[in-house]
C-alpha angles and dihedrals in degrees: 000000000000120000094200094052092046091053092046092052090052093049092047090051091051091052090055092059114096106229090203093066124079099249136100130206121215116201122195106198122195114218112192095201106078097204093047089050090054091051093049091049090054096046106031106017090142140343123252120288093256093060122100091222133060121195125208121181122204140172117210094213094048094047091041093052091054091049092047093051090048092053096038108024117192095228139039140162087282091050109032096167110042131208107201121197111202116191111198116022100205123126094302095043092047093049089049093054094046096049092045090052093047091050090048090051091052092051102037109021092122097049099066090228118135127205116233122232126184114199117207113192142120087253098033095136092054092044091051093050092047093052093050092049097045098043108039089153088070096051092106093044103057142037109205123202122187124216103186104200142123111250088221092057124105088241091062095039091056091057092215091136088070093067138056127223090281092053091251121148117199097176109124101189137006124214118192111200105174123146096232117071096206093048093044091052091047090053090048092052090048093054092041089059090054099047106020093119094052100071094238115151116233115197120193118201107225131178094241140356089249130078114022092007089068090063091068093051092049125187117346091001094295111146109233092195115056113226093004112115137178122218115200105213100193094045092055092046092051090053090054094050 
């Protein structure tokens, strides 16, 4: 949980390795701050080949967002221009939005089309403004809408924000990125009840594919809740490492 301590542990471990012996230590260092992690990857991704220690920096939310988008992409042939709904814009939610927009930019920069992203968070207005200020290169790739609301509020529970005056819902996929597995699943079930007949995928970020995530898969791997999916963050990260 502390970037400085993680880095210090890695450097201490490297100093313990005897460079005269034929062995090499690889250190994977978690950096909680996503932007700092990116900078460290660029500057100190590894030491030179003659060193007895190799450093690799990673951020669980950044890596997790990439894996989540790969498994549950926001667009397809059926849905060429996506409208993502992201519930909870913390570190995971923010990384998800940024990587989706960058991928969209790579694929569609010449078309002039922008992907739509609705941010649902208690501080959604501030999050939206921060994203626009920090990533001006993505201005032509995304259209961010803020829904500043508490997911525990009656307003959110009613699900009215999903529909326009004609009861139309143009959201194409929902990502729930809350820190608490139980709460995240409860929010997923709430939204599932509102849009279960509209064939809109709802993906809940969970800590692991065990525990509550197993409820969605049901007996013999059969999903008991159509279009509601659990994504085990730590399991996917472990597979990458």
